[in-house]
PDB file of C-alpha atoms in Angstrom:
ATOM      1  CA  UNK A   1     105.141  80.967 111.868  1.00  0.00           C
ATOM      2  CA  UNK A   2     104.661  77.851 109.653  1.00  0.00           C
ATOM      3  CA  UNK A   3     100.135  79.358 109.857  1.00  0.00           C
ATOM      4  CA  UNK A   4     101.236  82.371 108.546  1.00  0.00           C
ATOM      5  CA  UNK A   5     103.365  80.625 105.890  1.00  0.00           C
ATOM      6  CA  UNK A   6     100.400  78.842 104.885  1.00  0.00           C
ATOM      7  CA  UNK A   7      97.466  80.581 105.434  1.00  0.00           C
ATOM      8  CA  UNK A   8      99.279  83.744 103.458  1.00  0.00           C
ATOM      9  CA  UNK A   9     100.650  81.240 100.576  1.00  0.00           C
ATOM     10  CA  UNK A  10      97.836  79.444 100.559  1.00  0.00           C
ATOM     11  CA  UNK A  11      95.551  82.490  98.827  1.00  0.00           C
ATOM     12  CA  UNK A  12      98.180  83.979  97.138  1.00  0.00           C
ATOM     13  CA  UNK A  13      99.590  81.103  95.335  1.00  0.00           C
ATOM     14  CA  UNK A  14      95.382  80.070  93.818  1.00  0.00           C
ATOM     15  CA  UNK A  15      97.063  80.566  90.503  1.00  0.00           C
ATOM     16  CA  UNK A  16      93.452  82.658  89.191  1.00  0.00           C
ATOM     17  CA  UNK A  17      93.007  86.380  91.374  1.00  0.00           C
ATOM     18  CA  UNK A  18      91.458  85.982  94.297  1.00  0.00           C
ATOM     19  CA  UNK A  19      88.654  88.082  95.807  1.00  0.00           C
ATOM     20  CA  UNK A  20      87.466  89.711  98.971  1.00  0.00           C
ATOM     21  CA  UNK A  21      83.660  91.042  99.062  1.00  0.00           C
ATOM     22  CA  UNK A  22      84.462  93.110 102.884  1.00  0.00           C
ATOM     23  CA  UNK A  23      81.017  93.774 103.656  1.00  0.00           C
ATOM     24  CA  UNK A  24      81.354  93.611 108.040  1.00  0.00           C
ATOM     25  CA  UNK A  25      84.669  94.496 109.948  1.00  0.00           C
ATOM     26  CA  UNK A  26      87.792  92.849 108.771  1.00  0.00           C
ATOM     27  CA  UNK A  27      89.521  93.481 112.393  1.00  0.00           C
ATOM     28  CA  UNK A  28      93.524  91.782 112.491  1.00  0.00           C
ATOM     29  CA  UNK A  29      94.268  89.412 111.041  1.00  0.00           C
ATOM     30  CA  UNK A  30      90.962  89.275 108.944  1.00  0.00           C
ATOM     31  CA  UNK A  31      92.534  92.408 107.615  1.00  0.00           C
ATOM     32  CA  UNK A  32      95.242  90.920 106.568  1.00  0.00           C
ATOM     33  CA  UNK A  33      93.238  87.867 104.799  1.00  0.00           C
ATOM     34  CA  UNK A  34      91.727  90.976 102.509  1.00  0.00           C
ATOM     35  CA  UNK A  35      94.837  93.561 101.660  1.00  0.00           C
ATOM     36  CA  UNK A  36      96.101  89.938 100.656  1.00  0.00           C
ATOM     37  CA  UNK A  37      93.538  89.158  98.088  1.00  0.00           C
ATOM     38  CA  UNK A  38      94.556  90.377  94.482  1.00  0.00           C
ATOM     39  CA  UNK A  39      90.662  92.847  95.050  1.00  0.00           C
ATOM     40  CA  UNK A  40      88.259  94.431  97.171  1.00  0.00           C
ATOM     41  CA  UNK A  41      85.571  95.261  97.143  1.00  0.00           C
ATOM     42  CA  UNK A  42      83.347  96.889  99.835  1.00  0.00           C
ATOM     43  CA  UNK A  43      80.676  98.543 101.339  1.00  0.00           C
ATOM     44  CA  UNK A  44      80.887 102.167 101.443  1.00  0.00           C
ATOM     45  CA  UNK A  45      79.866 103.369 104.621  1.00  0.00           C
ATOM     46  CA  UNK A  46      80.476 100.323 107.460  1.00  0.00           C
ATOM     47  CA  UNK A  47      82.935  99.173 109.118  1.00  0.00           C
ATOM     48  CA  UNK A  48      86.263  97.816 106.932  1.00  0.00           C
ATOM     49  CA  UNK A  49      89.186  97.502 107.614  1.00  0.00           C
ATOM     50  CA  UNK A  50      90.182  97.171 111.612  1.00  0.00           C
ATOM     51  CA  UNK A  51      94.550  97.008 111.413  1.00  0.00           C
ATOM     52  CA  UNK A  52      94.547  97.962 115.962  1.00  0.00           C
ATOM     53  CA  UNK A  53      97.367  95.826 116.858  1.00  0.00           C
ATOM     54  CA  UNK A  54      99.384  98.518 118.751  1.00  0.00           C
ATOM     55  CA  UNK A  55      96.148  98.972 121.093  1.00  0.00           C
ATOM     56  CA  UNK A  56      96.018  95.985 121.381  1.00  0.00           C
ATOM     57  CA  UNK A  57      99.330  95.512 122.583  1.00  0.00           C
ATOM     58  CA  UNK A  58     100.764  93.848 119.349  1.00  0.00           C
ATOM     59  CA  UNK A  59     102.740  94.580 116.137  1.00  0.00           C
ATOM     60  CA  UNK A  60     100.511  93.639 112.881  1.00  0.00           C
ATOM     61  CA  UNK A  61     100.615  90.505 111.695  1.00  0.00           C
ATOM     62  CA  UNK A  62      98.703  88.298 108.822  1.00  0.00           C
ATOM     63  CA  UNK A  63     101.992  90.183 106.494  1.00  0.00           C
ATOM     64  CA  UNK A  64      99.338  93.689 107.524  1.00  0.00           C
ATOM     65  CA  UNK A  65     102.957  95.426 107.173  1.00  0.00           C
ATOM     66  CA  UNK A  66     103.777  94.251 103.665  1.00  0.00           C
ATOM     67  CA  UNK A  67     100.740  94.540 102.315  1.00  0.00           C
ATOM     68  CA  UNK A  68      99.949  97.706 103.484  1.00  0.00           C
ATOM     69  CA  UNK A  69     102.307 100.162 102.066  1.00  0.00           C
ATOM     70  CA  UNK A  70     102.001  98.273  99.168  1.00  0.00           C
ATOM     71  CA  UNK A  71      98.975  98.459  97.997  1.00  0.00           C
ATOM     72  CA  UNK A  72      98.484 101.867  99.838  1.00  0.00           C
ATOM     73  CA  UNK A  73     100.961 102.673  96.794  1.00  0.00           C
ATOM     74  CA  UNK A  74     103.247 103.782  99.169  1.00  0.00           C
ATOM     75  CA  UNK A  75     101.696 106.361 101.861  1.00  0.00           C
ATOM     76  CA  UNK A  76     103.933 106.443 104.436  1.00  0.00           C
ATOM     77  CA  UNK A  77     102.190 109.005 106.647  1.00  0.00           C
ATOM     78  CA  UNK A  78      98.496 106.964 106.106  1.00  0.00           C
ATOM     79  CA  UNK A  79     100.289 103.818 106.959  1.00  0.00           C
ATOM     80  CA  UNK A  80     102.022 105.014 110.006  1.00  0.00           C
ATOM     81  CA  UNK A  81      99.400 107.161 111.195  1.00  0.00           C
ATOM     82  CA  UNK A  82      96.561 103.190 109.967  1.00  0.00           C
ATOM     83  CA  UNK A  83      99.318 100.563 112.931  1.00  0.00           C
ATOM     84  CA  UNK A  84     101.174 103.368 114.873  1.00  0.00           C
ATOM     85  CA  UNK A  85      97.605 104.443 115.752  1.00  0.00           C
ATOM     86  CA  UNK A  86      95.832 101.185 115.557  1.00  0.00           C
ATOM     87  CA  UNK A  87      93.174 102.690 112.626  1.00  0.00           C
ATOM     88  CA  UNK A  88      90.007 101.060 112.213  1.00  0.00           C
ATOM     89  CA  UNK A  89      89.021 102.650 108.236  1.00  0.00           C
ATOM     90  CA  UNK A  90      84.906 102.553 106.488  1.00  0.00           C
ATOM     91  CA  UNK A  91      85.253 101.495 103.295  1.00  0.00           C
ATOM     92  CA  UNK A  92      84.947 105.245 101.819  1.00  0.00           C
ATOM     93  CA  UNK A  93      88.446 106.327 103.868  1.00  0.00           C
ATOM     94  CA  UNK A  94      89.964 101.830 102.657  1.00  0.00           C
ATOM     95  CA  UNK A  95      89.575 103.122  98.973  1.00  0.00           C
ATOM     96  CA  UNK A  96      90.642 106.660  98.909  1.00  0.00           C
ATOM     97  CA  UNK A  97      93.838 104.961  99.902  1.00  0.00           C
ATOM     98  CA  UNK A  98      93.651 102.533  97.463  1.00  0.00           C
ATOM     99  CA  UNK A  99      92.819  99.562  99.831  1.00  0.00           C
ATOM    100  CA  UNK A 100      89.838  98.917  98.039  1.00  0.00           C
ATOM    101  CA  UNK A 101      88.894  98.705  94.318  1.00  0.00           C
ATOM    102  CA  UNK A 102      84.520  98.911  94.665  1.00  0.00           C
ATOM    103  CA  UNK A 103      82.739 101.017  96.987  1.00  0.00           C
ATOM    104  CA  UNK A 104      79.384  99.725  97.231  1.00  0.00           C
ATOM    105  CA  UNK A 105      75.966 100.599  99.511  1.00  0.00           C
ATOM    106  CA  UNK A 106      75.042  97.545 100.910  1.00  0.00           C
ATOM    107  CA  UNK A 107      76.341  94.444 102.061  1.00  0.00           C
ATOM    108  CA  UNK A 108      74.133  92.187  98.910  1.00  0.00           C
ATOM    109  CA  UNK A 109      75.636  94.947  96.958  1.00  0.00           C
ATOM    110  CA  UNK A 110      78.848  93.766  98.192  1.00  0.00           C
ATOM    111  CA  UNK A 111      78.458  90.236  96.548  1.00  0.00           C
ATOM    112  CA  UNK A 112      77.437  91.179  93.206  1.00  0.00           C
ATOM    113  CA  UNK A 113      80.097  93.192  92.891  1.00  0.00           C
ATOM    114  CA  UNK A 114      82.986  91.253  93.855  1.00  0.00           C
ATOM    115  CA  UNK A 115      80.760  88.112  92.251  1.00  0.00           C
ATOM    116  CA  UNK A 116      80.193  90.408  88.647  1.00  0.00           C
ATOM    117  CA  UNK A 117      83.993  90.917  89.016  1.00  0.00           C
ATOM    118  CA  UNK A 118      84.164  87.331  88.918  1.00  0.00           C
ATOM    119  CA  UNK A 119      82.611  85.940  86.277  1.00  0.00           C
ATOM    120  CA  UNK A 120      84.398  89.164  83.834  1.00  0.00           C
ATOM    121  CA  UNK A 121      87.501  87.753  84.695  1.00  0.00           C
ATOM    122  CA  UNK A 122      86.379  84.174  83.869  1.00  0.00           C
ATOM    123  CA  UNK A 123      84.414  83.702  81.165  1.00  0.00           C
ATOM    124  CA  UNK A 124      85.486  87.748  79.497  1.00  0.00           C
ATOM    125  CA  UNK A 125      89.596  87.604  79.725  1.00  0.00           C
ATOM    126  CA  UNK A 126      91.553  84.725  78.473  1.00  0.00           C
ATOM    127  CA  UNK A 127      92.826  82.559  81.360  1.00  0.00           C
ATOM    128  CA  UNK A 128      96.628  81.858  80.099  1.00  0.00           C
ATOM    129  CA  UNK A 129      95.949  86.048  79.888  1.00  0.00           C
ATOM    130  CA  UNK A 130      94.497  86.178  83.707  1.00  0.00           C
ATOM    131  CA  UNK A 131      96.791  83.676  84.831  1.00  0.00           C
ATOM    132  CA  UNK A 132     100.200  84.941  83.807  1.00  0.00           C
ATOM    133  CA  UNK A 133      99.287  88.316  84.526  1.00  0.00           C
ATOM    134  CA  UNK A 134      98.084  86.623  88.019  1.00  0.00           C
ATOM    135  CA  UNK A 135     101.528  85.644  89.073  1.00  0.00           C
ATOM    136  CA  UNK A 136     103.561  88.275  86.855  1.00  0.00           C
ATOM    137  CA  UNK A 137     101.525  90.959  89.463  1.00  0.00           C
ATOM    138  CA  UNK A 138     102.399  89.267  92.484  1.00  0.00           C
ATOM    139  CA  UNK A 139     106.142  88.382  91.741  1.00  0.00           C
ATOM    140  CA  UNK A 140     106.880  92.276  92.887  1.00  0.00           C
ATOM    141  CA  UNK A 141     103.653  92.563  95.833  1.00  0.00           C
ATOM    142  CA  UNK A 142     104.914  89.739  97.377  1.00  0.00           C
ATOM    143  CA  UNK A 143     108.999  90.786  97.307  1.00  0.00           C
ATOM    144  CA  UNK A 144     110.061  91.130 100.644  1.00  0.00           C
ATOM    145  CA  UNK A 145     107.334  88.860 102.517  1.00  0.00           C
ATOM    146  CA  UNK A 146     109.086  85.923 103.612  1.00  0.00           C
ATOM    147  CA  UNK A 147     110.756  88.794 105.507  1.00  0.00           C
ATOM    148  CA  UNK A 148     108.556  91.263 106.116  1.00  0.00           C
ATOM    149  CA  UNK A 149     106.377  87.334 108.016  1.00  0.00           C
ATOM    150  CA  UNK A 150     109.748  87.209 109.797  1.00  0.00           C
ATOM    151  CA  UNK A 151     109.913  90.305 111.041  1.00  0.00           C
ATOM    152  CA  UNK A 152     106.344  89.975 112.498  1.00  0.00           C
ATOM    153  CA  UNK A 153     106.662  86.831 113.958  1.00  0.00           C
ATOM    154  CA  UNK A 154     109.261  87.655 116.095  1.00  0.00           C
ATOM    155  CA  UNK A 155     107.843  90.961 117.375  1.00  0.00           C
ATOM    156  CA  UNK A 156     104.704  89.345 117.713  1.00  0.00           C
ATOM    157  CA  UNK A 157     106.855  87.049 119.779  1.00  0.00           C
ATOM    158  CA  UNK A 158     107.797  89.946 121.808  1.00  0.00           C
ATOM    159  CA  UNK A 159     105.238  91.553 122.648  1.00  0.00           C
ATOM    160  CA  UNK A 160     102.849  88.042 123.761  1.00  0.00           C
ATOM    161  CA  UNK A 161     105.788  87.243 126.094  1.00  0.00           C
ATOM    162  CA  UNK A 162     105.020  90.304 128.148  1.00  0.00           C
ATOM    163  CA  UNK A 163     102.779  90.602 131.161  1.00  0.00           C
ATOM    164  CA  UNK A 164     100.908  93.160 129.829  1.00  0.00           C
ATOM    165  CA  UNK A 165      99.922  92.063 125.957  1.00  0.00           C
ATOM    166  CA  UNK A 166      96.566  91.525 126.495  1.00  0.00           C
ATOM    167  CA  UNK A 167      95.760  94.745 128.465  1.00  0.00           C
ATOM    168  CA  UNK A 168      94.817  96.314 125.272  1.00  0.00           C
ATOM    169  CA  UNK A 169      92.635  93.743 124.449  1.00  0.00           C
ATOM    170  CA  UNK A 170      90.918  93.889 127.859  1.00  0.00           C
ATOM    171  CA  UNK A 171      89.639  97.701 127.717  1.00  0.00           C
ATOM    172  CA  UNK A 172      88.558  97.141 124.017  1.00  0.00           C
ATOM    173  CA  UNK A 173      85.675  95.543 126.148  1.00  0.00           C
ATOM    174  CA  UNK A 174      85.720  98.714 128.789  1.00  0.00           C
ATOM    175  CA  UNK A 175      86.780 101.469 127.075  1.00  0.00           C
ATOM    176  CA  UNK A 176      89.312 103.182 129.737  1.00  0.00           C
ATOM    177  CA  UNK A 177      92.401 103.179 127.512  1.00  0.00           C
ATOM    178  CA  UNK A 178      95.702 100.636 128.049  1.00  0.00           C
ATOM    179  CA  UNK A 179      98.608 101.197 130.330  1.00  0.00           C
ATOM    180  CA  UNK A 180      99.997  98.934 129.011  1.00  0.00           C
ATOM    181  CA  UNK A 181     102.080  99.414 132.796  1.00  0.00           C
ATOM    182  CA  UNK A 182     104.143  96.386 132.389  1.00  0.00           C
ATOM    183  CA  UNK A 183     105.719  98.535 130.507  1.00  0.00           C
ATOM    184  CA  UNK A 184     105.834 101.437 131.738  1.00  0.00           C
ATOM    185  CA  UNK A 185     107.566 101.059 134.992  1.00  0.00           C
ATOM    186  CA  UNK A 186     111.004  99.635 133.531  1.00  0.00           C
TER     187      UNK A 186
END
């Protein structure tokens, strides 16, 4: 729990906007990290965000169950589908859900766009206005984060305590769908 608090809080406590350039797969904790940032740029056709916790046999973590519904404009139908089916989204799909702010066509353009956004904010906007707006915007978005992190940690501990929790990870490499026998036999 301390790790998650430190990890996410260190990003959320930066007094300036955080910008994530998603130029390849951001899976699991990487997706949580991307969702914790204020702005996200992604490559349109590349694998972008992978929230496949459930297919691995564990509950989502890194604040994914908190940030995903907030960022996806409370589009719970999509959020449920992403988390419960363990979906991986490409940049275009993530953009359509509002999870990504800007789309580009390749990795180089992704870094350039993220850098351009950062320069625009740093050189053309008033620093006090930016810092106070970031603080205000994050207040609402982070409301309930601590509770979500605690729930995620508890649920993950339950999953890790099962003999079959790694079944999904093993099957990801070999392709047959996971069976989670430990659960189904009880």
